[in-house]
PDB file of C-alpha atoms in Angstrom:
ATOM      1  CA  ASP A   1      12.474  36.197  39.788  1.00 64.00           C
ATOM      2  CA  VAL A   2      12.893  40.003  40.523  1.00 63.00           C
ATOM      3  CA  LYS A   3      14.142  41.160  43.719  1.00 89.00           C
ATOM      4  CA  VAL A   4      15.492  43.492  46.088  1.00 94.00           C
ATOM      5  CA  THR A   5      18.755  41.983  48.146  1.00 95.00           C
ATOM      6  CA  GLN A   6      20.038  43.049  51.366  1.00 95.00           C
ATOM      7  CA  SER A   7      23.673  42.005  51.773  1.00 88.00           C
ATOM      8  CA  SER A   8      23.374  40.610  55.843  1.00 90.00           C
ATOM      9  CA  ARG A   9      20.308  39.509  57.375  1.00 91.00           C
ATOM     10  CA  TYR A  10      21.698  40.164  61.114  1.00 95.00           C
ATOM     11  CA  LEU A  11      24.675  42.337  62.096  1.00 96.00           C
ATOM     12  CA  VAL A  12      26.025  43.345  65.468  1.00 97.00           C
ATOM     13  CA  LYS A  13      27.841  46.363  65.806  1.00 97.00           C
ATOM     14  CA  ARG A  14      29.696  48.657  68.562  1.00 97.00           C
ATOM     15  CA  THR A  15      28.532  52.377  69.591  1.00 98.00           C
ATOM     16  CA  GLY A  16      30.743  54.619  67.131  1.00 97.00           C
ATOM     17  CA  GLU A  17      31.683  52.004  64.417  1.00 97.00           C
ATOM     18  CA  LYS A  18      30.782  53.277  60.779  1.00 97.00           C
ATOM     19  CA  VAL A  19      27.827  50.830  59.592  1.00 97.00           C
ATOM     20  CA  PHE A  20      27.580  49.944  55.498  1.00 97.00           C
ATOM     21  CA  LEU A  21      24.122  48.591  54.755  1.00 97.00           C
ATOM     22  CA  GLU A  22      23.883  47.370  51.009  1.00 96.00           C
ATOM     23  CA  CYS A  23      21.140  46.864  49.324  1.00 97.00           C
ATOM     24  CA  VAL A  24      21.257  45.585  45.436  1.00 97.00           C
ATOM     25  CA  GLN A  25      18.184  45.502  43.036  1.00 96.00           C
ATOM     26  CA  ASP A  26      17.986  43.804  39.497  1.00 94.00           C
ATOM     27  CA  MET A  27      14.570  45.393  38.161  1.00 88.00           C
ATOM     28  CA  ASP A  28      16.308  48.359  36.517  1.00 88.00           C
ATOM     29  CA  HIS A  29      13.929  50.913  38.940  1.00 88.00           C
ATOM     30  CA  GLU A  30      14.702  54.313  39.173  1.00 87.00           C
ATOM     31  CA  ASN A  31      13.713  54.927  42.656  1.00 89.00           C
ATOM     32  CA  MET A  32      15.168  53.233  45.742  1.00 93.00           C
ATOM     33  CA  PHE A  33      14.206  53.524  49.543  1.00 94.00           C
ATOM     34  CA  TRP A  34      15.526  52.901  53.283  1.00 97.00           C
ATOM     35  CA  TYR A  35      13.185  52.494  55.998  1.00 96.00           C
ATOM     36  CA  ARG A  36      13.495  51.728  59.290  1.00 96.00           C
ATOM     37  CA  GLN A  37      11.062  49.723  61.059  1.00 93.00           C
ATOM     38  CA  ASP A  38      10.278  49.344  64.802  1.00 91.00           C
ATOM     39  CA  PRO A  39       7.379  48.117  66.892  1.00 84.00           C
ATOM     40  CA  GLY A  40       4.311  50.335  67.220  1.00 81.00           C
ATOM     41  CA  LEU A  41       5.943  52.924  64.976  1.00 84.00           C
ATOM     42  CA  GLY A  42       5.182  51.130  61.419  1.00 85.00           C
ATOM     43  CA  LEU A  43       8.453  51.986  59.047  1.00 90.00           C
ATOM     44  CA  ARG A  44       9.727  55.184  58.722  1.00 92.00           C
ATOM     45  CA  LEU A  45      11.397  56.692  55.891  1.00 92.00           C
ATOM     46  CA  ILE A  46      15.081  57.664  56.307  1.00 96.00           C
ATOM     47  CA  TYR A  47      16.313  58.279  52.540  1.00 95.00           C
ATOM     48  CA  PHE A  48      15.436  57.815  49.111  1.00 93.00           C
ATOM     49  CA  SER A  49      16.996  58.192  45.622  1.00 93.00           C
ATOM     50  CA  TYR A  50      15.295  58.643  42.135  1.00 88.00           C
ATOM     51  CA  ASP A  51      18.346  58.623  40.083  1.00 87.00           C
ATOM     52  CA  VAL A  52      22.043  57.651  40.040  1.00 90.00           C
ATOM     53  CA  LYS A  53      23.737  59.890  42.555  1.00 86.00           C
ATOM     54  CA  MET A  54      20.849  61.575  43.602  1.00 88.00           C
ATOM     55  CA  LYS A  55      19.416  61.588  46.997  1.00 92.00           C
ATOM     56  CA  GLU A  56      16.937  62.616  49.329  1.00 91.00           C
ATOM     57  CA  LYS A  57      15.932  62.799  52.781  1.00 93.00           C
ATOM     58  CA  GLY A  58      13.068  61.261  54.425  1.00 90.00           C
ATOM     59  CA  ASP A  59      11.393  61.740  57.575  1.00 89.00           C
ATOM     60  CA  ILE A  60      14.244  60.762  59.638  1.00 95.00           C
ATOM     61  CA  PRO A  61      17.445  61.206  58.084  1.00 96.00           C
ATOM     62  CA  GLU A  62      19.615  62.132  61.286  1.00 96.00           C
ATOM     63  CA  GLY A  63      22.373  60.131  61.624  1.00 96.00           C
ATOM     64  CA  TYR A  64      22.388  58.380  58.327  1.00 98.00           C
ATOM     65  CA  SER A  65      23.712  59.258  54.953  1.00 97.00           C
ATOM     66  CA  VAL A  66      23.226  57.171  51.847  1.00 97.00           C
ATOM     67  CA  SER A  67      24.998  56.256  48.414  1.00 96.00           C
ATOM     68  CA  ARG A  68      24.120  55.597  45.283  1.00 96.00           C
ATOM     69  CA  GLU A  69      27.053  55.512  42.297  1.00 94.00           C
ATOM     70  CA  LYS A  70      25.342  52.829  40.568  1.00 95.00           C
ATOM     71  CA  LYS A  71      21.303  52.380  39.787  1.00 93.00           C
ATOM     72  CA  GLU A  72      21.103  48.804  41.079  1.00 95.00           C
ATOM     73  CA  ARG A  73      22.888  49.595  44.360  1.00 96.00           C
ATOM     74  CA  PHE A  74      21.560  52.011  47.385  1.00 97.00           C
ATOM     75  CA  SER A  75      23.922  51.874  50.341  1.00 97.00           C
ATOM     76  CA  LEU A  76      22.610  53.161  53.443  1.00 97.00           C
ATOM     77  CA  ILE A  77      25.532  54.652  55.957  1.00 98.00           C
ATOM     78  CA  LEU A  78      25.720  55.225  59.529  1.00 97.00           C
ATOM     79  CA  GLU A  79      28.549  57.766  60.478  1.00 94.00           C
ATOM     80  CA  SER A  80      28.693  56.724  63.743  1.00 97.00           C
ATOM     81  CA  ALA A  81      26.549  53.942  65.133  1.00 97.00           C
ATOM     82  CA  SER A  82      24.860  54.605  68.515  1.00 97.00           C
ATOM     83  CA  THR A  83      22.276  52.140  70.135  1.00 97.00           C
ATOM     84  CA  ASN A  84      19.001  53.996  69.782  1.00 96.00           C
ATOM     85  CA  GLN A  85      19.872  52.987  65.977  1.00 98.00           C
ATOM     86  CA  THR A  86      19.177  49.391  66.848  1.00 97.00           C
ATOM     87  CA  SER A  87      16.339  48.148  64.436  1.00 97.00           C
ATOM     88  CA  MET A  88      15.341  46.367  61.191  1.00 95.00           C
ATOM     89  CA  TYR A  89      15.986  48.225  58.254  1.00 97.00           C
ATOM     90  CA  LEU A  90      14.535  47.789  55.191  1.00 96.00           C
ATOM     91  CA  CYS A  91      15.300  48.664  51.622  1.00 96.00           C
ATOM     92  CA  ALA A  92      12.862  48.818  48.582  1.00 94.00           C
ATOM     93  CA  SER A  93      12.692  49.829  45.156  1.00 92.00           C
ATOM     94  CA  SER A  94      10.026  50.962  42.553  1.00 87.00           C
ATOM     95  CA  ALA A  95       9.579  52.344  39.036  1.00 81.00           C
ATOM     96  CA  THR A  96       6.179  53.903  40.095  1.00 61.00           C
ATOM     97  CA  THR A  97       4.271  53.699  43.241  1.00 50.00           C
ATOM     98  CA  GLU A  98       0.842  54.655  41.757  1.00 50.00           C
ATOM     99  CA  THR A  99       1.049  51.331  39.904  1.00 55.00           C
ATOM    100  CA  TYR A 100       3.053  48.630  40.935  1.00 58.00           C
ATOM    101  CA  GLY A 101       3.923  49.542  44.559  1.00 75.00           C
ATOM    102  CA  TYR A 102       7.406  48.781  46.066  1.00 87.00           C
ATOM    103  CA  THR A 103       9.626  45.483  46.157  1.00 89.00           C
ATOM    104  CA  PHE A 104      11.345  44.953  49.095  1.00 92.00           C
ATOM    105  CA  GLY A 105      14.435  43.336  50.486  1.00 94.00           C
ATOM    106  CA  SER A 106      14.266  40.899  53.202  1.00 92.00           C
ATOM    107  CA  GLY A 107      15.501  43.519  55.850  1.00 94.00           C
ATOM    108  CA  THR A 108      18.407  43.622  58.041  1.00 95.00           C
ATOM    109  CA  ARG A 109      18.287  43.474  61.794  1.00 95.00           C
ATOM    110  CA  LEU A 110      20.890  45.840  62.966  1.00 97.00           C
ATOM    111  CA  THR A 111      21.886  45.756  66.740  1.00 97.00           C
ATOM    112  CA  VAL A 112      24.402  48.457  68.511  1.00 97.00           C
ATOM    113  CA  VAL A 113      25.918  47.470  71.257  1.00 97.00           C
TER     114      VAL A 113
ATOM    115  CA  GLY B   1       0.464  65.864  56.646  1.00 79.00           C
ATOM    116  CA  ASP B   2      -0.703  62.864  54.911  1.00 84.00           C
ATOM    117  CA  SER B   3      -1.321  59.818  57.556  1.00 90.00           C
ATOM    118  CA  VAL B   4      -2.316  55.896  57.765  1.00 93.00           C
ATOM    119  CA  THR B   5      -4.288  55.067  61.313  1.00 95.00           C
ATOM    120  CA  GLN B   6      -4.607  51.219  61.598  1.00 93.00           C
ATOM    121  CA  MET B   7      -6.310  49.258  64.341  1.00 87.00           C
ATOM    122  CA  GLU B   8      -3.840  47.746  66.922  1.00 83.00           C
ATOM    123  CA  GLY B   9      -3.372  44.051  67.356  1.00 85.00           C
ATOM    124  CA  PRO B  10      -2.704  41.608  67.907  1.00 93.00           C
ATOM    125  CA  VAL B  11      -5.572  40.275  66.309  1.00 96.00           C
ATOM    126  CA  THR B  12      -6.181  36.358  67.395  1.00 97.00           C
ATOM    127  CA  LEU B  13      -8.616  34.327  65.250  1.00 97.00           C
ATOM    128  CA  SER B  14      -9.152  30.922  64.864  1.00 97.00           C
ATOM    129  CA  GLU B  15      -8.821  28.962  61.557  1.00 97.00           C
ATOM    130  CA  GLU B  16     -11.902  29.659  59.159  1.00 97.00           C
ATOM    131  CA  ALA B  17     -12.858  32.878  61.064  1.00 97.00           C
ATOM    132  CA  PHE B  18     -13.877  36.192  59.693  1.00 97.00           C
ATOM    133  CA  LEU B  19     -10.883  38.665  59.537  1.00 97.00           C
ATOM    134  CA  THR B  20     -11.354  42.696  59.409  1.00 97.00           C
ATOM    135  CA  ILE B  21      -8.085  44.878  59.902  1.00 97.00           C
ATOM    136  CA  ASN B  22      -9.162  48.359  59.843  1.00 97.00           C
ATOM    137  CA  CYS B  23      -7.470  51.434  58.087  1.00 97.00           C
ATOM    138  CA  THR B  24      -8.299  54.651  57.727  1.00 97.00           C
ATOM    139  CA  TYR B  25      -6.409  57.454  56.079  1.00 96.00           C
ATOM    140  CA  THR B  26      -5.657  60.951  56.020  1.00 94.00           C
ATOM    141  CA  ALA B  27      -4.619  62.576  52.637  1.00 89.00           C
ATOM    142  CA  THR B  28      -5.056  66.188  50.782  1.00 83.00           C
ATOM    143  CA  GLY B  29      -4.798  64.887  47.243  1.00 79.00           C
ATOM    144  CA  TYR B  30      -6.196  61.480  45.727  1.00 82.00           C
ATOM    145  CA  PRO B  31      -3.192  58.571  46.866  1.00 88.00           C
ATOM    146  CA  SER B  32      -3.432  55.089  46.025  1.00 89.00           C
ATOM    147  CA  LEU B  33      -3.894  52.561  49.030  1.00 93.00           C
ATOM    148  CA  PHE B  34      -2.212  49.360  49.587  1.00 94.00           C
ATOM    149  CA  TRP B  35      -2.069  46.565  51.869  1.00 96.00           C
ATOM    150  CA  TYR B  36       1.199  45.011  52.659  1.00 96.00           C
ATOM    151  CA  VAL B  37       2.090  41.582  54.200  1.00 96.00           C
ATOM    152  CA  GLN B  38       5.345  40.718  56.413  1.00 94.00           C
ATOM    153  CA  TYR B  39       5.776  37.215  57.167  1.00 93.00           C
ATOM    154  CA  PRO B  40       8.048  36.281  59.865  1.00 87.00           C
ATOM    155  CA  GLY B  41      11.303  36.955  59.150  1.00 82.00           C
ATOM    156  CA  GLU B  42      10.807  38.307  55.439  1.00 85.00           C
ATOM    157  CA  GLY B  43      10.170  41.962  54.026  1.00 87.00           C
ATOM    158  CA  LEU B  44       7.144  43.485  52.872  1.00 91.00           C
ATOM    159  CA  GLN B  45       5.341  42.056  50.119  1.00 92.00           C
ATOM    160  CA  LEU B  46       2.679  43.749  48.287  1.00 92.00           C
ATOM    161  CA  LEU B  47      -0.805  42.126  48.775  1.00 96.00           C
ATOM    162  CA  LEU B  48      -3.411  44.064  47.183  1.00 95.00           C
ATOM    163  CA  LYS B  49      -3.772  47.644  45.939  1.00 93.00           C
ATOM    164  CA  ALA B  50      -6.641  50.458  44.836  1.00 93.00           C
ATOM    165  CA  THR B  51      -5.908  53.245  42.673  1.00 88.00           C
ATOM    166  CA  LYS B  52      -8.925  55.294  42.929  1.00 89.00           C
ATOM    167  CA  ALA B  53     -12.456  55.723  44.690  1.00 92.00           C
ATOM    168  CA  ASP B  54     -14.428  52.507  44.741  1.00 94.00           C
ATOM    169  CA  ASP B  55     -12.256  50.172  43.262  1.00 95.00           C
ATOM    170  CA  LYS B  56     -11.909  47.122  45.020  1.00 97.00           C
ATOM    171  CA  GLY B  57      -8.379  45.162  45.157  1.00 96.00           C
ATOM    172  CA  SER B  58      -8.332  41.706  46.000  1.00 97.00           C
ATOM    173  CA  ASN B  59      -5.739  38.683  46.098  1.00 96.00           C
ATOM    174  CA  LYS B  60      -5.247  35.423  47.903  1.00 95.00           C
ATOM    175  CA  GLY B  61      -8.947  35.562  49.236  1.00 97.00           C
ATOM    176  CA  PHE B  62      -8.194  39.032  50.763  1.00 98.00           C
ATOM    177  CA  GLU B  63     -10.085  42.346  49.678  1.00 98.00           C
ATOM    178  CA  ALA B  64     -10.578  45.692  50.464  1.00 98.00           C
ATOM    179  CA  THR B  65     -12.487  48.932  48.615  1.00 98.00           C
ATOM    180  CA  TYR B  66     -11.454  52.336  48.637  1.00 96.00           C
ATOM    181  CA  ARG B  67     -13.706  54.317  50.467  1.00 96.00           C
ATOM    182  CA  LYS B  68     -13.309  58.025  49.826  1.00 93.00           C
ATOM    183  CA  GLU B  69     -16.567  58.912  51.615  1.00 94.00           C
ATOM    184  CA  THR B  70     -15.485  57.607  55.016  1.00 95.00           C
ATOM    185  CA  THR B  71     -11.492  57.869  54.236  1.00 95.00           C
ATOM    186  CA  SER B  72     -11.251  53.905  54.616  1.00 97.00           C
ATOM    187  CA  PHE B  73      -9.708  50.739  53.091  1.00 97.00           C
ATOM    188  CA  HIS B  74     -10.530  47.730  55.327  1.00 98.00           C
ATOM    189  CA  LEU B  75      -9.124  44.699  54.742  1.00 98.00           C
ATOM    190  CA  GLU B  76     -11.145  41.416  55.009  1.00 98.00           C
ATOM    191  CA  LYS B  77     -10.758  37.941  54.213  1.00 98.00           C
ATOM    192  CA  GLY B  78     -13.441  35.419  54.620  1.00 97.00           C
ATOM    193  CA  SER B  79     -11.638  32.475  56.082  1.00 96.00           C
ATOM    194  CA  VAL B  80      -8.361  32.921  57.728  1.00 97.00           C
ATOM    195  CA  GLN B  81      -5.776  29.987  57.655  1.00 97.00           C
ATOM    196  CA  VAL B  82      -2.807  29.746  60.094  1.00 97.00           C
ATOM    197  CA  SER B  83      -0.240  30.558  56.951  1.00 96.00           C
ATOM    198  CA  ASP B  84      -2.257  33.844  57.068  1.00 97.00           C
ATOM    199  CA  SER B  85      -0.412  34.845  60.458  1.00 97.00           C
ATOM    200  CA  ALA B  86       1.764  37.849  59.400  1.00 96.00           C
ATOM    201  CA  VAL B  87       1.954  41.576  59.783  1.00 95.00           C
ATOM    202  CA  TYR B  88      -0.171  43.567  57.575  1.00 97.00           C
ATOM    203  CA  PHE B  89       0.570  47.159  56.753  1.00 95.00           C
ATOM    204  CA  CYS B  90      -1.770  49.557  55.376  1.00 95.00           C
ATOM    205  CA  ALA B  91      -0.113  52.559  53.179  1.00 93.00           C
ATOM    206  CA  LEU B  92      -1.204  55.472  50.747  1.00 91.00           C
ATOM    207  CA  SER B  93       1.016  56.974  48.157  1.00 86.00           C
ATOM    208  CA  ASP B  94       2.018  60.525  48.370  1.00 75.00           C
ATOM    209  CA  MET B  95       3.669  62.933  46.488  1.00 70.00           C
ATOM    210  CA  PHE B  96       7.032  64.480  47.222  1.00 64.00           C
ATOM    211  CA  SER B  97       7.476  68.277  46.991  1.00 62.00           C
ATOM    212  CA  GLY B  98       9.693  67.343  44.066  1.00 63.00           C
ATOM    213  CA  GLY B  99       6.914  65.334  42.148  1.00 65.00           C
ATOM    214  CA  TYR B 100       7.926  61.881  43.348  1.00 68.00           C
ATOM    215  CA  ASN B 101       5.958  59.308  44.965  1.00 73.00           C
ATOM    216  CA  LYS B 102       6.380  57.968  48.110  1.00 80.00           C
ATOM    217  CA  LEU B 103       4.549  55.274  50.521  1.00 86.00           C
ATOM    218  CA  ILE B 104       3.075  56.257  54.092  1.00 88.00           C
ATOM    219  CA  PHE B 105       2.950  53.220  56.134  1.00 90.00           C
ATOM    220  CA  GLY B 106       0.415  52.680  59.190  1.00 91.00           C
ATOM    221  CA  ALA B 107       1.857  50.896  62.195  1.00 91.00           C
ATOM    222  CA  GLY B 108       1.172  47.646  61.442  1.00 93.00           C
ATOM    223  CA  THR B 109      -1.252  44.682  62.728  1.00 95.00           C
ATOM    224  CA  ARG B 110      -0.333  41.186  63.845  1.00 95.00           C
ATOM    225  CA  LEU B 111      -2.516  38.465  62.775  1.00 97.00           C
ATOM    226  CA  ALA B 112      -2.095  35.054  64.926  1.00 97.00           C
ATOM    227  CA  VAL B 113      -4.308  32.281  63.198  1.00 97.00           C
ATOM    228  CA  HIS B 114      -4.650  29.284  65.457  1.00 96.00           C
ATOM    229  CA  PRO B 115      -6.007  25.966  64.325  1.00 94.00           C
TER     230      PRO B 115
END
């Protein structure tokens, strides 16, 4: 069964900490994405990557960075966590959105205190 | 820019009732359209899709028709079950300036089905 795996379901971090969210996919997909999900706002794209070592900013990249050293792994980094980054974070991958859509991970609920 | 608008929830229905969740979009090109579902505690799953005007996507008793003239992609189900309780997201595919696709999501509509 193909899947996208996010390393943590729940995380609690302190303000100012550096936080790493990990995502791994086993479908050999070229494209990987990080979204955050907030009530009433739906999903908002933070960053995406269309190839190893490549990255592009999404709609809300401020306060975040990403790393893609291997095709199957895409990491989201909060350089200095703040309380307004408390959210659900969803990773997704795709070969092409036109035909197959995205495959999502189960999400990481991050709380910054 | 492109956008997706969904009806606000929550939508509360009794089991076996008819479901409609409205979705309209704004796009400059000819996007593909999707419905995703998120069950409690899980990530999003693709429910159905349509890639061109007048296409009908269907899955698990749900269906939606791509209406270009009204820029709509309403989700329907004839008889809902308690197990359909979830959050439903309408989405369209869009093209980045670099030629890569991305999905734009609506805000989501929570459905609660009671026995």
